[in-house]
Amino acid sequence: QVQLVESGGGSVQAGGSLRLSCAASGGTANIYCMGWFRQAPGKEREGVASIYTGGSSTYYADSVKGRFTISQDNAKNTLYLQMNSLIPEDTAMYYCAATRGRLCRAPGWNLLSPAYTYWGQGTQVTVSS
């Protein structure tokens, strides 16, 4: 069983930056993809960014391209999300996710929740204007 613990959320003004971290433990071998998702009040969970852990392939939602960067430190079993030029619309609970399945690399599935098996509890990001 994989455990994921997010940290790094907080409140920031528009234009600011935050870096989220996700520490993975408990059977991290063979994790195929990891990703960041977010859910704002009254909205469905949406994929933000994902990464293929075996290489350098990354995927981003159009809404965050050029502003967010996903990265991983395999030695530390940690996933990161660097968020720059934050806007109020980025306000949401951010979740880390992981999977051992291969569906996460299928076309169109990179940022879809059903492709991921393990989820963290989330960290809140609030961006004020």
PDB file of C-alpha atoms in Angstrom:
ATOM      1  CA  GLN A   1       0.000   0.000   0.000  1.00  0.00           C
ATOM      2  CA  VAL A   2       1.353   3.390  -0.999  1.00  0.00           C
ATOM      3  CA  GLN A   3       0.961   6.342   1.339  1.00  0.00           C
ATOM      4  CA  LEU A   4       1.111   9.888  -0.023  1.00  0.00           C
ATOM      5  CA  VAL A   5       1.471  12.968   2.153  1.00  0.00           C
ATOM      6  CA  GLU A   6       1.234  16.441   0.656  1.00  0.00           C
ATOM      7  CA  SER A   7       2.698  19.623   2.099  1.00  0.00           C
ATOM      8  CA  GLY A   8       3.503  23.156   1.046  1.00  0.00           C
ATOM      9  CA  GLY A   9       0.060  24.619   0.594  1.00  0.00           C
ATOM     10  CA  GLY A  10      -0.892  27.991   1.963  1.00  0.00           C
ATOM     11  CA  SER A  11      -2.232  31.425   1.181  1.00  0.00           C
ATOM     12  CA  VAL A  12      -0.560  33.681  -1.335  1.00  0.00           C
ATOM     13  CA  GLN A  13      -1.399  36.786  -3.293  1.00  0.00           C
ATOM     14  CA  ALA A  14      -1.955  36.682  -7.023  1.00  0.00           C
ATOM     15  CA  GLY A  15       1.333  36.593  -8.867  1.00  0.00           C
ATOM     16  CA  GLY A  16       3.034  34.716  -6.080  1.00  0.00           C
ATOM     17  CA  SER A  17       4.535  31.233  -5.979  1.00  0.00           C
ATOM     18  CA  LEU A  18       4.228  28.062  -3.946  1.00  0.00           C
ATOM     19  CA  ARG A  19       5.930  24.690  -4.119  1.00  0.00           C
ATOM     20  CA  LEU A  20       3.950  21.629  -3.163  1.00  0.00           C
ATOM     21  CA  SER A  21       5.630  18.417  -2.065  1.00  0.00           C
ATOM     22  CA  CYS A  22       4.311  14.879  -1.932  1.00  0.00           C
ATOM     23  CA  ALA A  23       6.213  12.299   0.086  1.00  0.00           C
ATOM     24  CA  ALA A  24       5.547   8.714  -0.958  1.00  0.00           C
ATOM     25  CA  SER A  25       6.135   5.710   1.267  1.00  0.00           C
ATOM     26  CA  GLY A  26       5.098   2.101   1.822  1.00  0.00           C
ATOM     27  CA  GLY A  27       5.758   0.219  -1.342  1.00  0.00           C
ATOM     28  CA  THR A  28       6.803   2.821  -3.845  1.00  0.00           C
ATOM     29  CA  ALA A  29       8.427   0.280  -6.130  1.00  0.00           C
ATOM     30  CA  ASN A  30       6.881   0.035  -9.540  1.00  0.00           C
ATOM     31  CA  ILE A  31       4.923   3.274  -9.290  1.00  0.00           C
ATOM     32  CA  TYR A  32       4.392   4.097 -12.941  1.00  0.00           C
ATOM     33  CA  CYS A  33       2.949   7.600 -12.856  1.00  0.00           C
ATOM     34  CA  MET A  34       2.400  10.310 -10.295  1.00  0.00           C
ATOM     35  CA  GLY A  35       0.291  13.383 -10.619  1.00  0.00           C
ATOM     36  CA  TRP A  36      -1.254  16.448  -9.054  1.00  0.00           C
ATOM     37  CA  PHE A  37      -4.961  17.063  -9.072  1.00  0.00           C
ATOM     38  CA  ARG A  38      -7.052  19.840  -7.594  1.00  0.00           C
ATOM     39  CA  GLN A  39     -10.633  20.401  -6.562  1.00  0.00           C
ATOM     40  CA  ALA A  40     -12.236  23.746  -5.918  1.00  0.00           C
ATOM     41  CA  PRO A  41     -15.469  24.072  -3.929  1.00  0.00           C
ATOM     42  CA  GLY A  42     -18.439  23.080  -6.044  1.00  0.00           C
ATOM     43  CA  LYS A  43     -16.283  21.809  -8.872  1.00  0.00           C
ATOM     44  CA  GLU A  44     -15.102  18.412  -9.991  1.00  0.00           C
ATOM     45  CA  ARG A  45     -11.578  17.221  -9.380  1.00  0.00           C
ATOM     46  CA  GLU A  46      -9.309  18.071 -12.293  1.00  0.00           C
ATOM     47  CA  GLY A  47      -5.873  16.931 -13.318  1.00  0.00           C
ATOM     48  CA  VAL A  48      -3.163  19.557 -13.114  1.00  0.00           C
ATOM     49  CA  ALA A  49       0.075  17.787 -13.994  1.00  0.00           C
ATOM     50  CA  SER A  50       1.464  14.286 -14.185  1.00  0.00           C
ATOM     51  CA  ILE A  51       4.804  12.614 -14.706  1.00  0.00           C
ATOM     52  CA  TYR A  52       5.968   9.215 -15.885  1.00  0.00           C
ATOM     53  CA  THR A  53       8.280   8.092 -13.091  1.00  0.00           C
ATOM     54  CA  GLY A  54      10.437   5.991 -15.379  1.00  0.00           C
ATOM     55  CA  GLY A  55      11.419   8.857 -17.633  1.00  0.00           C
ATOM     56  CA  SER A  56      10.941  12.568 -18.144  1.00  0.00           C
ATOM     57  CA  SER A  57       7.528  12.703 -19.778  1.00  0.00           C
ATOM     58  CA  THR A  58       5.294  15.303 -18.207  1.00  0.00           C
ATOM     59  CA  TYR A  59       1.757  16.413 -18.929  1.00  0.00           C
ATOM     60  CA  TYR A  60      -0.050  19.608 -17.967  1.00  0.00           C
ATOM     61  CA  ALA A  61      -3.545  20.968 -18.031  1.00  0.00           C
ATOM     62  CA  ASP A  62      -3.831  23.861 -20.464  1.00  0.00           C
ATOM     63  CA  SER A  63      -4.790  26.164 -17.598  1.00  0.00           C
ATOM     64  CA  VAL A  64      -1.392  25.751 -15.901  1.00  0.00           C
ATOM     65  CA  LYS A  65       1.010  25.324 -18.825  1.00  0.00           C
ATOM     66  CA  GLY A  66       3.903  27.731 -18.553  1.00  0.00           C
ATOM     67  CA  ARG A  67       3.152  28.464 -14.892  1.00  0.00           C
ATOM     68  CA  PHE A  68       3.407  25.110 -13.108  1.00  0.00           C
ATOM     69  CA  THR A  69       6.225  22.572 -13.221  1.00  0.00           C
ATOM     70  CA  ILE A  70       6.035  18.996 -11.987  1.00  0.00           C
ATOM     71  CA  SER A  71       9.198  17.198 -10.967  1.00  0.00           C
ATOM     72  CA  GLN A  72      10.350  14.223  -8.960  1.00  0.00           C
ATOM     73  CA  ASP A  73      13.225  13.250  -6.727  1.00  0.00           C
ATOM     74  CA  ASN A  74      13.372   9.472  -6.932  1.00  0.00           C
ATOM     75  CA  ALA A  75      16.041   9.241  -4.242  1.00  0.00           C
ATOM     76  CA  LYS A  76      13.678  10.941  -1.797  1.00  0.00           C
ATOM     77  CA  ASN A  77      10.488   9.370  -3.168  1.00  0.00           C
ATOM     78  CA  THR A  78       9.101  12.876  -3.422  1.00  0.00           C
ATOM     79  CA  LEU A  79       6.996  14.596  -6.035  1.00  0.00           C
ATOM     80  CA  TYR A  80       6.933  18.365  -6.425  1.00  0.00           C
ATOM     81  CA  LEU A  81       4.722  20.962  -8.041  1.00  0.00           C
ATOM     82  CA  GLN A  82       6.270  24.382  -8.493  1.00  0.00           C
ATOM     83  CA  MET A  83       3.488  26.889  -9.000  1.00  0.00           C
ATOM     84  CA  ASN A  84       4.355  30.354 -10.284  1.00  0.00           C
ATOM     85  CA  SER A  85       2.252  33.320 -11.375  1.00  0.00           C
ATOM     86  CA  LEU A  86      -0.616  32.069  -9.273  1.00  0.00           C
ATOM     87  CA  ILE A  87      -4.085  33.415  -9.972  1.00  0.00           C
ATOM     88  CA  PRO A  88      -7.263  33.284  -7.850  1.00  0.00           C
ATOM     89  CA  GLU A  89      -8.622  30.542 -10.113  1.00  0.00           C
ATOM     90  CA  ASP A  90      -5.841  28.269  -8.838  1.00  0.00           C
ATOM     91  CA  THR A  91      -7.484  28.244  -5.402  1.00  0.00           C
ATOM     92  CA  ALA A  92      -8.321  24.621  -4.560  1.00  0.00           C
ATOM     93  CA  MET A  93      -7.408  21.590  -2.529  1.00  0.00           C
ATOM     94  CA  TYR A  94      -4.433  19.975  -4.249  1.00  0.00           C
ATOM     95  CA  TYR A  95      -4.038  16.216  -4.178  1.00  0.00           C
ATOM     96  CA  CYS A  96      -1.105  13.992  -4.990  1.00  0.00           C
ATOM     97  CA  ALA A  97      -1.839  10.721  -6.775  1.00  0.00           C
ATOM     98  CA  ALA A  98       0.085   7.658  -7.889  1.00  0.00           C
ATOM     99  CA  THR A  99      -0.488   4.451  -9.778  1.00  0.00           C
ATOM    100  CA  ARG A 100       1.268   1.262 -10.751  1.00  0.00           C
ATOM    101  CA  GLY A 101      -1.035   0.828 -13.695  1.00  0.00           C
ATOM    102  CA  ARG A 102      -0.192   1.712 -17.276  1.00  0.00           C
ATOM    103  CA  LEU A 103      -3.442   3.493 -18.052  1.00  0.00           C
ATOM    104  CA  CYS A 104      -1.922   6.789 -16.943  1.00  0.00           C
ATOM    105  CA  ARG A 105       0.196   6.828 -20.122  1.00  0.00           C
ATOM    106  CA  ALA A 106      -2.604   6.057 -22.519  1.00  0.00           C
ATOM    107  CA  PRO A 107      -3.557   8.996 -24.751  1.00  0.00           C
ATOM    108  CA  GLY A 108      -6.058  11.193 -22.972  1.00  0.00           C
ATOM    109  CA  TRP A 109      -5.704   9.428 -19.628  1.00  0.00           C
ATOM    110  CA  ASN A 110      -2.653  11.262 -18.252  1.00  0.00           C
ATOM    111  CA  LEU A 111      -4.712  13.670 -16.167  1.00  0.00           C
ATOM    112  CA  LEU A 112      -7.826  11.644 -15.446  1.00  0.00           C
ATOM    113  CA  SER A 113      -8.573  10.585 -11.884  1.00  0.00           C
ATOM    114  CA  PRO A 114      -9.652   6.996 -12.693  1.00  0.00           C
ATOM    115  CA  ALA A 115      -6.134   6.254 -13.972  1.00  0.00           C
ATOM    116  CA  TYR A 116      -4.727   6.717 -10.459  1.00  0.00           C
ATOM    117  CA  THR A 117      -5.007   4.338  -7.530  1.00  0.00           C
ATOM    118  CA  TYR A 118      -3.408   6.014  -4.534  1.00  0.00           C
ATOM    119  CA  TRP A 119      -4.318   9.431  -3.192  1.00  0.00           C
ATOM    120  CA  GLY A 120      -3.087  11.787  -0.512  1.00  0.00           C
ATOM    121  CA  GLN A 121      -5.268  13.793   1.851  1.00  0.00           C
ATOM    122  CA  GLY A 122      -4.649  17.077   0.076  1.00  0.00           C
ATOM    123  CA  THR A 123      -3.150  20.461   0.845  1.00  0.00           C
ATOM    124  CA  GLN A 124      -5.067  23.710   0.501  1.00  0.00           C
ATOM    125  CA  VAL A 125      -3.887  26.478  -1.813  1.00  0.00           C
ATOM    126  CA  THR A 126      -5.593  29.847  -1.587  1.00  0.00           C
ATOM    127  CA  VAL A 127      -4.744  32.692  -3.959  1.00  0.00           C
ATOM    128  CA  SER A 128      -6.118  36.130  -3.194  1.00  0.00           C
ATOM    129  CA  SER A 129      -6.477  38.957  -5.676  1.00  0.00           C
TER     130      SER A 129
END
